[in-house]
GROMACS .gro file of C-alpha atoms in nm:
model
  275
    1UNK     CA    1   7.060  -3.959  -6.902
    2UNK     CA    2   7.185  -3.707  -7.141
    3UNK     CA    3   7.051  -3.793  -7.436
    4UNK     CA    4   6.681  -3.907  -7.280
    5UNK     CA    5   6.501  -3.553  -7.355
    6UNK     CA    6   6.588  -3.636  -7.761
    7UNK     CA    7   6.511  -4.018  -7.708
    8UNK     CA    8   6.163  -3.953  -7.558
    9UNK     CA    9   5.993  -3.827  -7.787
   10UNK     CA   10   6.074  -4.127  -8.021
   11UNK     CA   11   5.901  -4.403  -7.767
   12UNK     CA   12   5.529  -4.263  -7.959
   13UNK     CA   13   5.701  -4.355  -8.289
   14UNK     CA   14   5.842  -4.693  -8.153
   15UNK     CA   15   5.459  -4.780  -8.012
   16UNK     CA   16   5.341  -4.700  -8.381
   17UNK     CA   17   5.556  -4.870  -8.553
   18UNK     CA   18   5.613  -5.272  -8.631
   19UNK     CA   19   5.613  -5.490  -8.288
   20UNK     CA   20   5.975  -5.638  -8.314
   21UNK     CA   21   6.146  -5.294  -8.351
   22UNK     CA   22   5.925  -5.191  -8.039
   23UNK     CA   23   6.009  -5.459  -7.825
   24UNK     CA   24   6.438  -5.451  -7.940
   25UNK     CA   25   6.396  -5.099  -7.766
   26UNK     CA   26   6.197  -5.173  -7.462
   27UNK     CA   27   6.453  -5.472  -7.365
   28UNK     CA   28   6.703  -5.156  -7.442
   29UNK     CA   29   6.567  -4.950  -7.204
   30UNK     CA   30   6.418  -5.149  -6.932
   31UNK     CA   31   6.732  -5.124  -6.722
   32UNK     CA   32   6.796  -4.762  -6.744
   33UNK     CA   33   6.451  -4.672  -6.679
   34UNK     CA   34   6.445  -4.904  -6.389
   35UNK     CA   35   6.782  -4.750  -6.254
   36UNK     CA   36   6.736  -4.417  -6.282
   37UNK     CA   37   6.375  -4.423  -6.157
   38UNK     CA   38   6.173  -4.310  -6.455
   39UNK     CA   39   5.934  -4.575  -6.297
   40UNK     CA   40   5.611  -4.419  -6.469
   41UNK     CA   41   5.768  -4.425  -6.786
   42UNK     CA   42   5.868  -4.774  -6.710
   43UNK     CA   43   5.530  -4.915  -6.651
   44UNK     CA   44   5.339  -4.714  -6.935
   45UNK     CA   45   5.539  -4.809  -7.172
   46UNK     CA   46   5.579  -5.178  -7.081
   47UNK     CA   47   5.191  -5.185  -7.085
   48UNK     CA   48   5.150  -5.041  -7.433
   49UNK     CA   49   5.420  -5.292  -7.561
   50UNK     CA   50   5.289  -5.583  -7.399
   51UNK     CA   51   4.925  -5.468  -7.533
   52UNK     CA   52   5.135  -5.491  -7.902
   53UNK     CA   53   5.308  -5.806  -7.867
   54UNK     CA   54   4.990  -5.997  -7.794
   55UNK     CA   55   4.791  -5.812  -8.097
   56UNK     CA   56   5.080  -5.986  -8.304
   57UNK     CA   57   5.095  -6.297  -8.117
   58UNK     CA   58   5.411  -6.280  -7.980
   59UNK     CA   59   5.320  -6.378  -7.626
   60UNK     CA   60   5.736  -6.446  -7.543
   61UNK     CA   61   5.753  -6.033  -7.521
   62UNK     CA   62   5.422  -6.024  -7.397
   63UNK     CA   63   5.517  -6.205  -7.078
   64UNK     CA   64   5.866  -5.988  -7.066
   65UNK     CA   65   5.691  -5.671  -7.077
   66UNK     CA   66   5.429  -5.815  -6.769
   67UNK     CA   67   5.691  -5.908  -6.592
   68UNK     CA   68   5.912  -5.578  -6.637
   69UNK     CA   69   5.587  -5.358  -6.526
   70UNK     CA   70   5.554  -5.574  -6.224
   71UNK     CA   71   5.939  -5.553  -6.104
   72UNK     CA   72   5.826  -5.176  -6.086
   73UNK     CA   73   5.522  -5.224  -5.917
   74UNK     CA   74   5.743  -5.440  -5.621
   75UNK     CA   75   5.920  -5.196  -5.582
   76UNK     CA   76   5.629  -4.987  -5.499
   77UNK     CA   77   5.494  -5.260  -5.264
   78UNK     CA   78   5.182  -5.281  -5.441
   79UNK     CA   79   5.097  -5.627  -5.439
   80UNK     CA   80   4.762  -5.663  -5.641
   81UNK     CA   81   4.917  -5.503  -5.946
   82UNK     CA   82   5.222  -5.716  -5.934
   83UNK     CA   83   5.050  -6.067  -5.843
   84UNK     CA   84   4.832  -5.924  -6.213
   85UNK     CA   85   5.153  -5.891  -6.353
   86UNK     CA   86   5.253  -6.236  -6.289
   87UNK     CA   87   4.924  -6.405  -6.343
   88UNK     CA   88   4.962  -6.241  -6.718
   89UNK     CA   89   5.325  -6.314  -6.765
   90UNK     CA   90   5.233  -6.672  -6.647
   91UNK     CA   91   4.956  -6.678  -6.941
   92UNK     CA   92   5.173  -6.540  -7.198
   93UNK     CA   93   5.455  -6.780  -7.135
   94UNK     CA   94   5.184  -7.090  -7.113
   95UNK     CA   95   5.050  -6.925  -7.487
   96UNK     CA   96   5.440  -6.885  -7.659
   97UNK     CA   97   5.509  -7.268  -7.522
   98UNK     CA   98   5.831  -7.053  -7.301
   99UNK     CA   99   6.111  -7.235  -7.199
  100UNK     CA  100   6.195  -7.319  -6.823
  101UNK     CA  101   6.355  -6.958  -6.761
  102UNK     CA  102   6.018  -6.784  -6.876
  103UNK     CA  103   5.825  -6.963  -6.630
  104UNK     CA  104   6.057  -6.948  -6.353
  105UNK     CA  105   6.043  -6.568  -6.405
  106UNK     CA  106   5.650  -6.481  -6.422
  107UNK     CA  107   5.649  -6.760  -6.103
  108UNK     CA  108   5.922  -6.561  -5.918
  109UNK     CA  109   5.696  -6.245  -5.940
  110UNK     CA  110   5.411  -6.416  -5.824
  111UNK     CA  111   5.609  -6.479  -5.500
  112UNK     CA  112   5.713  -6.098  -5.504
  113UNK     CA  113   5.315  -6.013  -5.470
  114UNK     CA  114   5.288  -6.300  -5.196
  115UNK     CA  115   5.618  -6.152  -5.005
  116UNK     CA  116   5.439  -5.804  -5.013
  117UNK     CA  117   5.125  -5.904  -4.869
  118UNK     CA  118   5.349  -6.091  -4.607
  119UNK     CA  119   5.225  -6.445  -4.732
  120UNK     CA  120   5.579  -6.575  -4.613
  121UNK     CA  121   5.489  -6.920  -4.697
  122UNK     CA  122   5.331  -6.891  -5.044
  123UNK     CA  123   5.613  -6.684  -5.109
  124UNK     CA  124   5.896  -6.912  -5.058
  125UNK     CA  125   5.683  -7.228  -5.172
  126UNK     CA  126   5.679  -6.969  -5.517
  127UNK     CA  127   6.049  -6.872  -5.520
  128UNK     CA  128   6.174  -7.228  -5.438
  129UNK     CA  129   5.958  -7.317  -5.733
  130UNK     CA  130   6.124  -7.058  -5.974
  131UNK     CA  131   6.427  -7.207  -5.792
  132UNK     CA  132   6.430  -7.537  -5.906
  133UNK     CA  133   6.379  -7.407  -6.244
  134UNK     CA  134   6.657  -7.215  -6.273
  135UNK     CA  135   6.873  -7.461  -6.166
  136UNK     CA  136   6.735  -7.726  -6.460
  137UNK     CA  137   6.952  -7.438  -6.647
  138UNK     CA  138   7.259  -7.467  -6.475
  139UNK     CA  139   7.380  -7.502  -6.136
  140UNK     CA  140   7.541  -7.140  -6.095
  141UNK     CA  141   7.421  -6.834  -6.280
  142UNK     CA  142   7.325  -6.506  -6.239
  143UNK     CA  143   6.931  -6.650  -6.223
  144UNK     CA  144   7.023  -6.905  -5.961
  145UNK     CA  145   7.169  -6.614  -5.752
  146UNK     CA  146   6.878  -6.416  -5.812
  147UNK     CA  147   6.644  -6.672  -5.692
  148UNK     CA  148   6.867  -6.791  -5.374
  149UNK     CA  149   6.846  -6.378  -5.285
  150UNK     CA  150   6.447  -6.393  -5.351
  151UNK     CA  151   6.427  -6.680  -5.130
  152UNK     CA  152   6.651  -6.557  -4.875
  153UNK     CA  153   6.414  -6.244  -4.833
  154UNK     CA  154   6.067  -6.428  -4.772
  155UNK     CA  155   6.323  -6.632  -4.504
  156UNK     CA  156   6.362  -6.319  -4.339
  157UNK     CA  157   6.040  -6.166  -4.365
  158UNK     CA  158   5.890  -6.454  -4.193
  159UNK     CA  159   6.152  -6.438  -3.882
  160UNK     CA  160   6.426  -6.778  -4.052
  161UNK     CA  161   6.723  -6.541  -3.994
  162UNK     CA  162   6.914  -6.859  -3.990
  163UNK     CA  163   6.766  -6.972  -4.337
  164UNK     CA  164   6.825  -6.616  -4.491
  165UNK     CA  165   7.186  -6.581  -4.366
  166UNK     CA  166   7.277  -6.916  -4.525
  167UNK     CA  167   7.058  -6.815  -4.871
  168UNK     CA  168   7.212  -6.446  -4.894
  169UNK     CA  169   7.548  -6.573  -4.857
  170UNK     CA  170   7.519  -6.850  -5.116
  171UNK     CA  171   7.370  -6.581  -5.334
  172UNK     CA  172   7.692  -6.385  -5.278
  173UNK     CA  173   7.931  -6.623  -5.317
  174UNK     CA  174   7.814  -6.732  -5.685
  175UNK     CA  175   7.754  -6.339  -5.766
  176UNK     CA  176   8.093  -6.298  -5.727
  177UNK     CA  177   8.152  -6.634  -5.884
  178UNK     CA  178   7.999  -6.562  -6.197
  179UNK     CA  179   8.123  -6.206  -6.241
  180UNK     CA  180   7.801  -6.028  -6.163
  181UNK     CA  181   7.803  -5.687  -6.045
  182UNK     CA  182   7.485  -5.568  -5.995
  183UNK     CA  183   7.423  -5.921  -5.761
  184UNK     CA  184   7.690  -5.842  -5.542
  185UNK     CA  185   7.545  -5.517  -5.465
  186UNK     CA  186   7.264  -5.628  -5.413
  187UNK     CA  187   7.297  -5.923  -5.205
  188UNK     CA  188   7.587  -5.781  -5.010
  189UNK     CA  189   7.294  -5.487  -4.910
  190UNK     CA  190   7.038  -5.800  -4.833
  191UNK     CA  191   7.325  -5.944  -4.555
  192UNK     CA  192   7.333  -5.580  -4.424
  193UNK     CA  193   6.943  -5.599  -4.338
  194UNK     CA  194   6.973  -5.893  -4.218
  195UNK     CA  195   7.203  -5.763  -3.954
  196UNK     CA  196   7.031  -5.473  -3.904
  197UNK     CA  197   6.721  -5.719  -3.791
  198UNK     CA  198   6.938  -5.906  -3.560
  199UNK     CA  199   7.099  -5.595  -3.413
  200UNK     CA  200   7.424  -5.711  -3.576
  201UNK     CA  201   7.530  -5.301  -3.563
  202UNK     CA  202   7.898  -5.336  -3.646
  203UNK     CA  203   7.847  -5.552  -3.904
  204UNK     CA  204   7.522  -5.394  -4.081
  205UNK     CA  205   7.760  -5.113  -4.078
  206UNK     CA  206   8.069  -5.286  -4.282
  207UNK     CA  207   7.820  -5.443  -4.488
  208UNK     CA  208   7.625  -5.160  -4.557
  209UNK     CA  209   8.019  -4.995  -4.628
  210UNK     CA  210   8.099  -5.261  -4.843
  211UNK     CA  211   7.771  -5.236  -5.054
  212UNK     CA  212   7.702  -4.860  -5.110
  213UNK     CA  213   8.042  -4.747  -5.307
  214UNK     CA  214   7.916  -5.061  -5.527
  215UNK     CA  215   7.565  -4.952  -5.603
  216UNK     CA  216   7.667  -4.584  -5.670
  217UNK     CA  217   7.923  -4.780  -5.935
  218UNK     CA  218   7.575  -4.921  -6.081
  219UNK     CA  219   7.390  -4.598  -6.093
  220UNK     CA  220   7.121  -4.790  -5.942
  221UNK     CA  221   6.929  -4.468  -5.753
  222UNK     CA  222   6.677  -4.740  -5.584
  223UNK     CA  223   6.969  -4.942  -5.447
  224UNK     CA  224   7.196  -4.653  -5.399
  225UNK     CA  225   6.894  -4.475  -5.144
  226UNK     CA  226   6.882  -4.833  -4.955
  227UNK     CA  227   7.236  -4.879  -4.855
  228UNK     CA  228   7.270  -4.509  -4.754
  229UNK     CA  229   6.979  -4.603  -4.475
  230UNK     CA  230   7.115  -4.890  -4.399
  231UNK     CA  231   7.460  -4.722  -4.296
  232UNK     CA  232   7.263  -4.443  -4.121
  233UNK     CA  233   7.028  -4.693  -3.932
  234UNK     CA  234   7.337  -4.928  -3.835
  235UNK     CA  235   7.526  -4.596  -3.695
  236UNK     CA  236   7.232  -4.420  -3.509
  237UNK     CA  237   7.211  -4.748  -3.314
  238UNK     CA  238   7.575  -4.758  -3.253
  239UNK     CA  239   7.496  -4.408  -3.094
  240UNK     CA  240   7.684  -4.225  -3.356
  241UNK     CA  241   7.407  -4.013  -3.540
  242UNK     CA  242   7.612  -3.722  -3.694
  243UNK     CA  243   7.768  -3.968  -3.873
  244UNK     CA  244   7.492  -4.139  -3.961
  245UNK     CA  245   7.296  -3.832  -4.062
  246UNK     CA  246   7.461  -3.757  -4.408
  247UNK     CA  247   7.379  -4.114  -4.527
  248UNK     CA  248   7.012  -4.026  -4.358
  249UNK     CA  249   6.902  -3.747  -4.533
  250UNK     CA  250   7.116  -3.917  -4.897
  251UNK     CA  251   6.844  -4.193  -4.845
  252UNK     CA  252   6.537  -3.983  -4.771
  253UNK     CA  253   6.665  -3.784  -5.057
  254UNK     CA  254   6.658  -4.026  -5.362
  255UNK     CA  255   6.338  -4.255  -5.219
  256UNK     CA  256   6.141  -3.909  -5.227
  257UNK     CA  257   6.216  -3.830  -5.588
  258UNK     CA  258   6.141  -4.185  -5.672
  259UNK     CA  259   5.823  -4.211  -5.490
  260UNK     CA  260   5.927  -4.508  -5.315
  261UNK     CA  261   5.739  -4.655  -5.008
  262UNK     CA  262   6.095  -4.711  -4.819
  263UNK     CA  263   6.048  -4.299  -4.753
  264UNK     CA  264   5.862  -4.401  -4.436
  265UNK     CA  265   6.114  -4.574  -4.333
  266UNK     CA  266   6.394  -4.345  -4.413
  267UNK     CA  267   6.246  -4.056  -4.279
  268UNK     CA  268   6.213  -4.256  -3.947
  269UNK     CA  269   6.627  -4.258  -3.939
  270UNK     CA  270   6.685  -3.951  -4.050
  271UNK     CA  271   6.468  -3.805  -3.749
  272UNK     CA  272   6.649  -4.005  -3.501
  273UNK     CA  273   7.010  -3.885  -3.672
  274UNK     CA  274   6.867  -3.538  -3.597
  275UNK     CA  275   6.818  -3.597  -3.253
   0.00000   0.00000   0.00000
């Protein structure tokens, strides 16, 4: 964060310069970009290096910079651009001959662009699909947990709270087995909206508890804004709204300087925590 108004002005150099260099920095910096919210940044320059890879034929970072723009665009619910995303990371990695992993990623996205339109069914028929190739890699991993939490979201878009309990907590569980932080944020936040859809107050709550303190470890602002309106929706409807109002106006906070589409959503809480 410190040092990005120096590194900045470098990225025009980078897009200049020789592919490989330029693609070394963008797997650098997709993560901190992503977590601190410099979203535009993000996508533009993902764009201009995926544009570069497939001048110089290298259609592996081609497909990783697709799929990279397209995590952004999911997380701005817009599901033409990311379902574009996926059908050129699906191209690329058909071009470079990927391996299993490749493919199960630019598939997995597809199923984010089905999950926004609320295609419940094409998405999990895509995410079991990425599934199944993840786990030609190895049983438990930080992919396999990934796509069990993908999978476990479509379940619960589409009303299989039974389905997306079981899927979240097997997510969990091998998170935690395979020492990976950022999954056990993540998917302990998932269990909390599941409870907050099956009015499951007291334990959205601890969940929600449990899974904040973890993403502000991460620095992950999107993540962070999530499971501060989760806590604030699960106390509002356990009538306590002063408490919940802090974590309300936390959330509305962060989504507004990321732009986010959960804002709606936010707001909504932190009016009734005002009430």
């Amino acid at each position: 964060d410190a040092a990005w108004p120096t590194i900045a002005p470098a990225l025009p150099l980078f897009l200049t310069g020789p592919n490989p260099k330029l693609q070394t920095v963008c797997d650098a910096l997709f993560r901190f970009l992503e977590f601190t919210g410099r979203w535009d940044e993000l996508v533009s320059l993902s764009r201009q290096a995926e544009a570069k890879a497939v001048a110089a034929g290298d259609y592996n970072n081609a497909g990783w910079r697709a799929y990279h723009a397209g995590r952004i665009h999911y997380l701005r619910q817009q599901a033409d651009e990311v379902l574009a995303c996926a059908g050129r990371a699906a191209a690329h990695s058909q071009k470079a001959q990927a391996g299993a992993r490749e493919r199960a990623f630019s598939i997995r996205l597809r199923g984010m662009g089905h999950q926004i339109r609320q295609d419940y069914p094409a998405a999990v028929a895509a995410y079991r699909e990425s599934l199944a190739l993840y786990r030609t890699l190895g049983a438990e991993s930080q992919d396999v947990a990934m796509g069990l939490n993908s999978l476990a979201d479509a379940e619960l878009g589409s009303g299989d709270f039974t389905a997306a309990e079981r899927d979240y907590r097997e997510a969990l569980r091998m998170a935690r087995a395979v020492g990976h932080a950022e999954g056990v944020a993540v998917y302990t936040g998932r269990l909390s909206e599941l409870m907050l859809d099956t009015k499951n107050w007291s334990m959205a709550e601890a969940l929600a508890r449990e899974a904040l303190p973890l993403s502000e470890n991460l620095g992950r602002k999107e993540l962070i804004a999530a499971n501060n309106r989760r806590l604030a929706q699960a106390l509002v409807r356990q009538g306590k709204p002063v408490k919940g109002l802090p974590y309300a106006q936390r959330a509305v906070e962060i989504f507004a300087q990321l732009g986010a589409p959960r804002l709606v959503a936010a707001k909504v809480i932190l009016k009734e925590s005002q009430s």
